[in-house]
Coordinates of N, CA and C in Angstrom, one line a residue:
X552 N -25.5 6.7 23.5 CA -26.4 5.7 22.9 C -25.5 4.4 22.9
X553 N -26.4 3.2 23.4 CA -25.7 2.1 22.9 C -26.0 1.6 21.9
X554 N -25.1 0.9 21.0 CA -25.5 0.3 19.8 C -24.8 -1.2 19.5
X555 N -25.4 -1.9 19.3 CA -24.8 -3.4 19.1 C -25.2 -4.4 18.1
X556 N -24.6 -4.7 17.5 CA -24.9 -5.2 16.0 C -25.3 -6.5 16.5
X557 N -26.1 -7.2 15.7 CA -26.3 -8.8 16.1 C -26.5 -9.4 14.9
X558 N -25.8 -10.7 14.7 CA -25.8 -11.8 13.6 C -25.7 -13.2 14.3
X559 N -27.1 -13.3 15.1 CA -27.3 -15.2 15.7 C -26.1 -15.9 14.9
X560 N -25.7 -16.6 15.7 CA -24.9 -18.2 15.3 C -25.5 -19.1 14.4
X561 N -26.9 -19.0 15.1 CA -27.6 -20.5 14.2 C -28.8 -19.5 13.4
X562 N -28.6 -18.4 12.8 CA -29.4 -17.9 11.7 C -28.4 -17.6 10.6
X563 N -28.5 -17.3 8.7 CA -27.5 -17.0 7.9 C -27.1 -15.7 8.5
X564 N -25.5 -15.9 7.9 CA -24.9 -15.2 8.0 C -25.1 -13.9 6.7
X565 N -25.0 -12.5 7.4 CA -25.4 -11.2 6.1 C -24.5 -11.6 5.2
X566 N -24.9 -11.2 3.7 CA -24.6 -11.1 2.5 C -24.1 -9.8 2.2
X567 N -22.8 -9.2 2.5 CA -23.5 -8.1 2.1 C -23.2 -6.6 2.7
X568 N -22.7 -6.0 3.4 CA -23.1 -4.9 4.0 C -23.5 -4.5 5.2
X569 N -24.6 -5.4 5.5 CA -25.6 -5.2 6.5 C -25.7 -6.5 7.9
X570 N -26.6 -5.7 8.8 CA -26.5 -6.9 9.9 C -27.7 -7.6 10.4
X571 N -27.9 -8.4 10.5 CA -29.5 -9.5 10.6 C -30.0 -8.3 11.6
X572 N -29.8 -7.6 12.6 CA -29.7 -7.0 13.8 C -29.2 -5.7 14.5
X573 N -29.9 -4.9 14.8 CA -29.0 -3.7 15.3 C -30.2 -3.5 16.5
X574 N -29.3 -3.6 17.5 CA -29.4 -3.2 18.8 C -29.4 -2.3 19.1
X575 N -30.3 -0.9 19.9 CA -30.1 0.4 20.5 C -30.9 0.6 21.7
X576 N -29.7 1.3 22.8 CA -30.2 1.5 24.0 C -29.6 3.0 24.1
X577 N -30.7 3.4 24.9 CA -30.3 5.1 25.8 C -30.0 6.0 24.7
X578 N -30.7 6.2 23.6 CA -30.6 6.7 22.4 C -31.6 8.2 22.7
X579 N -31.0 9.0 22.2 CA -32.1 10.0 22.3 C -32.5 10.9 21.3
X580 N -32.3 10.4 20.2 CA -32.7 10.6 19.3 C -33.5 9.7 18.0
X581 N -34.5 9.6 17.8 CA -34.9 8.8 16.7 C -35.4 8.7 15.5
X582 N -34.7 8.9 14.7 CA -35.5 9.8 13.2 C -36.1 8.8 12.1
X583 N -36.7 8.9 11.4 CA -37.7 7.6 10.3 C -38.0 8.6 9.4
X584 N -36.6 8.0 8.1 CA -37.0 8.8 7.1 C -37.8 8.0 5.9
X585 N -38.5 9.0 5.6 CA -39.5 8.2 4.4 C -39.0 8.1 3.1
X586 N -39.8 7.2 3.0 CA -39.2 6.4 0.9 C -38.7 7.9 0.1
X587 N -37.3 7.7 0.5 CA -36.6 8.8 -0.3 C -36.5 8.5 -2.1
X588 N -36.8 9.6 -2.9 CA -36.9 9.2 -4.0 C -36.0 9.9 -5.2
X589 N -35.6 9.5 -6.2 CA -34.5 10.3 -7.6 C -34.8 11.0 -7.5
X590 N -35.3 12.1 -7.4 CA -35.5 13.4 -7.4 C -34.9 14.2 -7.1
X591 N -34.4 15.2 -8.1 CA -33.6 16.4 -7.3 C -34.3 17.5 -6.7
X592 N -33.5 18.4 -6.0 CA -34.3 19.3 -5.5 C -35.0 20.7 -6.8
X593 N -34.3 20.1 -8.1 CA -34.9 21.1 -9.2 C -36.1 20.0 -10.0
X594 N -36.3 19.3 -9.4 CA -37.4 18.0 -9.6 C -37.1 17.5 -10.9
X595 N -35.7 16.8 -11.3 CA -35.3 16.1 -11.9 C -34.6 14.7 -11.5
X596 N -35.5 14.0 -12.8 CA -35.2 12.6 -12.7 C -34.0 11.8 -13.4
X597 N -32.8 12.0 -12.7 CA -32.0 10.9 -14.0 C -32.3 10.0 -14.7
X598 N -31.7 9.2 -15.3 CA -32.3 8.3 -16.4 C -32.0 7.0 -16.2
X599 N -30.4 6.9 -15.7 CA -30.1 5.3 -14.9 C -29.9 5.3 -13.5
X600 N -30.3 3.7 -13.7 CA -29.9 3.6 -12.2 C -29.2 4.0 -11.4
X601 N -27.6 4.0 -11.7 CA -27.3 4.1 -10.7 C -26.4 5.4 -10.6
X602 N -27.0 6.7 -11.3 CA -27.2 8.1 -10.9 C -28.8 8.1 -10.1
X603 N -29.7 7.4 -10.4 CA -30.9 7.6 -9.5 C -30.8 7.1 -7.6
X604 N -29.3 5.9 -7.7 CA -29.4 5.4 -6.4 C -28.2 6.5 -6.1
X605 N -27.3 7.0 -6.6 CA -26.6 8.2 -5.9 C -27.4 9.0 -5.4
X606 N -28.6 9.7 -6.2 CA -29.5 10.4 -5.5 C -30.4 10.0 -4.4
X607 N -30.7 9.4 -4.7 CA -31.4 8.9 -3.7 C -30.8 9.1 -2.0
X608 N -29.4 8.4 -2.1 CA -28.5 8.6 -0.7 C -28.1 9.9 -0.4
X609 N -28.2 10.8 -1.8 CA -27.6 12.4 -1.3 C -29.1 13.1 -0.7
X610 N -29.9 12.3 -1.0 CA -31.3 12.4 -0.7 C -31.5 12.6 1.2
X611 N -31.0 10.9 1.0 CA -30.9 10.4 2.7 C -29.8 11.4 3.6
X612 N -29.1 11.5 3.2 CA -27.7 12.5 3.7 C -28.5 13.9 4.4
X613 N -29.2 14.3 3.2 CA -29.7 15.5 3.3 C -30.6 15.6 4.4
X614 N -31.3 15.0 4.6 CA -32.7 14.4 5.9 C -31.8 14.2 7.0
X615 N -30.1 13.5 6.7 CA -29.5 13.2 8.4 C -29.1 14.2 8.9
X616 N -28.6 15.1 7.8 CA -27.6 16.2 8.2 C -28.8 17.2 8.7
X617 N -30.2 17.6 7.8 CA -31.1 18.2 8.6 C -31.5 18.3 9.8
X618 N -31.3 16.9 10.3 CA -32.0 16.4 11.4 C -30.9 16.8 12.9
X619 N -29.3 17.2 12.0 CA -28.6 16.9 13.6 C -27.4 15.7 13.4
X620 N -28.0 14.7 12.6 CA -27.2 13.3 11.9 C -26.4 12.9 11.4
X621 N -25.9 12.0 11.2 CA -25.2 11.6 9.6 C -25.6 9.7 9.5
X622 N -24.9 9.5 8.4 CA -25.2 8.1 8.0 C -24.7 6.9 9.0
X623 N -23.6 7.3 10.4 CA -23.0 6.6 10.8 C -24.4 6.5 11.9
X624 N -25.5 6.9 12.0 CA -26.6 6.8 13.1 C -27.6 6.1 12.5
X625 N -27.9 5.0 11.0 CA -28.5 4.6 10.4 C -28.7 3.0 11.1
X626 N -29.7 2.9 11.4 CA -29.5 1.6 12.0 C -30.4 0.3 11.4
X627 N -31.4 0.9 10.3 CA -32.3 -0.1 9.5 C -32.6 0.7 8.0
X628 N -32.6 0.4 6.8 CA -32.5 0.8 5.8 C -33.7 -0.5 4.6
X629 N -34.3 0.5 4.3 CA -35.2 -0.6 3.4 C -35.2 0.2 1.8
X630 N -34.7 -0.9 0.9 CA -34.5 -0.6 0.2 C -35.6 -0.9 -1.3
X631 N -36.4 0.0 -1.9 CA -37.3 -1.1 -2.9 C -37.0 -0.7 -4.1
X632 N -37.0 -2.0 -5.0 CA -36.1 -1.8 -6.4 C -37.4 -1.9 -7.8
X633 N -37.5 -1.2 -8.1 CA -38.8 -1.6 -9.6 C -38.0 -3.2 -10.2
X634 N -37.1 -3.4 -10.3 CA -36.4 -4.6 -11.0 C -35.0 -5.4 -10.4
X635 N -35.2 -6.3 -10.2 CA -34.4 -7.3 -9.0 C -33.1 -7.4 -10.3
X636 N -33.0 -6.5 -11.7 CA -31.6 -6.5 -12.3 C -30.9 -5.5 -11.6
X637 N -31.4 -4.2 -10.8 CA -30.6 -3.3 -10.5 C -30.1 -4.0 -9.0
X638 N -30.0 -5.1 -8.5 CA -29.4 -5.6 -7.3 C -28.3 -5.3 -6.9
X639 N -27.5 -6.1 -8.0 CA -26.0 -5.6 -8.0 C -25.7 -4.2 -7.7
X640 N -25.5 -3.6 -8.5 CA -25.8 -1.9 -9.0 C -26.0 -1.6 -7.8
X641 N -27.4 -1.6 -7.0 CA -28.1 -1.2 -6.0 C -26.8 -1.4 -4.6
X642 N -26.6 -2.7 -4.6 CA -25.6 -3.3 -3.5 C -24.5 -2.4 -3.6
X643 N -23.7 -2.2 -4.8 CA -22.3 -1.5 -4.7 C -22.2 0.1 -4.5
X644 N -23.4 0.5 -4.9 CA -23.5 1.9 -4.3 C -24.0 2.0 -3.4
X645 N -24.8 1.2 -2.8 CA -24.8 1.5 -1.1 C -23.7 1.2 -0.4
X646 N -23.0 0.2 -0.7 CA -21.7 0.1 -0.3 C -20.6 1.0 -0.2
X647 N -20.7 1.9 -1.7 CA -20.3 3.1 -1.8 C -20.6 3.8 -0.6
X648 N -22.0 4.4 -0.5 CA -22.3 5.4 0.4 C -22.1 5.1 2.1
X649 N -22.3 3.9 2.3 CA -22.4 3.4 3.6 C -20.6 2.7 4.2
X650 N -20.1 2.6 3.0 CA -18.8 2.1 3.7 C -18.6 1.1 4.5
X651 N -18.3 1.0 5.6 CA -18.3 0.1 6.6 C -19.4 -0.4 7.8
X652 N -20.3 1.1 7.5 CA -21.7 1.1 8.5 C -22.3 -0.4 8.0
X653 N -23.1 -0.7 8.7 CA -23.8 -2.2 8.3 C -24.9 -2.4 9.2
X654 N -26.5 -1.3 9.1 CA -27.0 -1.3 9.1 C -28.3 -2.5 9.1
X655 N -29.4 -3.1 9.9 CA -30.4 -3.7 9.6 C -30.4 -3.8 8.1
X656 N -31.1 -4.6 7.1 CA -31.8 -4.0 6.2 C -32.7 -5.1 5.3
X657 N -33.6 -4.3 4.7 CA -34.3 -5.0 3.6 C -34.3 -4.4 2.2
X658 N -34.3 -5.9 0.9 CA -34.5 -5.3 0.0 C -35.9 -5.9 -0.7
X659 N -36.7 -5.1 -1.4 CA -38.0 -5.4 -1.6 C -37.8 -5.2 -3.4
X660 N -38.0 -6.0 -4.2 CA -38.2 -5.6 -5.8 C -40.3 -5.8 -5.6
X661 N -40.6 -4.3 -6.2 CA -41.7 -4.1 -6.2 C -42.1 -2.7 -7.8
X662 N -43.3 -2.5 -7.8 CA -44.0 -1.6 -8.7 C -43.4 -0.4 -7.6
X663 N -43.0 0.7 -8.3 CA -42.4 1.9 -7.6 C -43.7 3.0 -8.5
X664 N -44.3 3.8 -7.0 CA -45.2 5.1 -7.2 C -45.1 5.7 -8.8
X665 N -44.0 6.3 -9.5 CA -44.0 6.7 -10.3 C -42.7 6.0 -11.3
X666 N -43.3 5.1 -12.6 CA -42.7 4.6 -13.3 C -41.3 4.9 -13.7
X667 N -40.8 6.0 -13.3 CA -39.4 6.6 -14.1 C -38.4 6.2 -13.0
X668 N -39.1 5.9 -11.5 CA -38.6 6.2 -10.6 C -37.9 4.6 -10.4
X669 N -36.5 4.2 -10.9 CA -36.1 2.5 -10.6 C -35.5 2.0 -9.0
X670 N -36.0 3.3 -8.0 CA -36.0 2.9 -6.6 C -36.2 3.9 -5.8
X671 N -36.6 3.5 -4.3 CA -36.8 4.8 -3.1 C -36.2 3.5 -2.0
X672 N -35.9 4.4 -1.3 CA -35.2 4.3 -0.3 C -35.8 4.6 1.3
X673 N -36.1 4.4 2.3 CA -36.8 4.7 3.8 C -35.3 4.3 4.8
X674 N -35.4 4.8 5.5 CA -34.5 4.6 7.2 C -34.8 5.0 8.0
X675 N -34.5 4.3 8.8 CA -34.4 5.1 10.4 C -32.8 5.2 11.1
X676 N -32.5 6.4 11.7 CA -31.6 6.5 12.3 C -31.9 6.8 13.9
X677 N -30.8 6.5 14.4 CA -30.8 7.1 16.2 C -29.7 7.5 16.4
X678 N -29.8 8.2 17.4 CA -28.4 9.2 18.1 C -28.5 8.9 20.0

């Protein structure tokens, strides 16, 4: 697969982690994971944030590694937060989890399905 990151000259430059852009050719794989959510697999909800955004990524992990994957095939990540305070928080543990990958991405502060829940997470990866 090819893969090529893009950040136009005359558009802002990423904030951040991430790339205005990701480019993929000859890919033969393509997976779209859905709004991953705190939940463990014994259907528990942590309480803060940012045990809920660890979960969430061991969440994602678990869907790449199912799939064949890992996080280094992540090429767009959308992120929605119940509260535009968990930003920070949100940014440094994805940063945590993603390291140097720098993925497409969006972040959306919106009402989240179930109230306890202070974020879900969606991606797509390719191989």
């Amino acid at each position: 697969m090819n893969r090529e990151t893009i950040n136009a000259k005359n558009a802002p430059t990423p904030r951040g982690g991430y790339s205005q852009a990701v480019k993929i050719e000859d890919f033969k794989k393509l997976l779209f994971i859905s709004g991953q959510i705190p939940v463990s697999d014994d259907d528990k909800v942590p309480e803060t944030f940012e045990e809920q955004a660890r979960l969430v990524w061991r969440n994602i992990d678990a869907q790449l590694k199912a799939a064949g994957m890992s996080k280094a095939d992540l090429v767009k990540v959308t992120t929605f937060l119940s509260d535009r305070h968990h930003a920070t928080a949100n940014r440094e543990i994805r940063s945590e989890y993603l390291g140097a990958i720098a993925p497409a991405m969006s972040v959306v502060i919106c009402a989240i399905f179930d109230e306890k829940w202070l974020l879900e997470v969606e991606a797509i990866a390719a191989q």
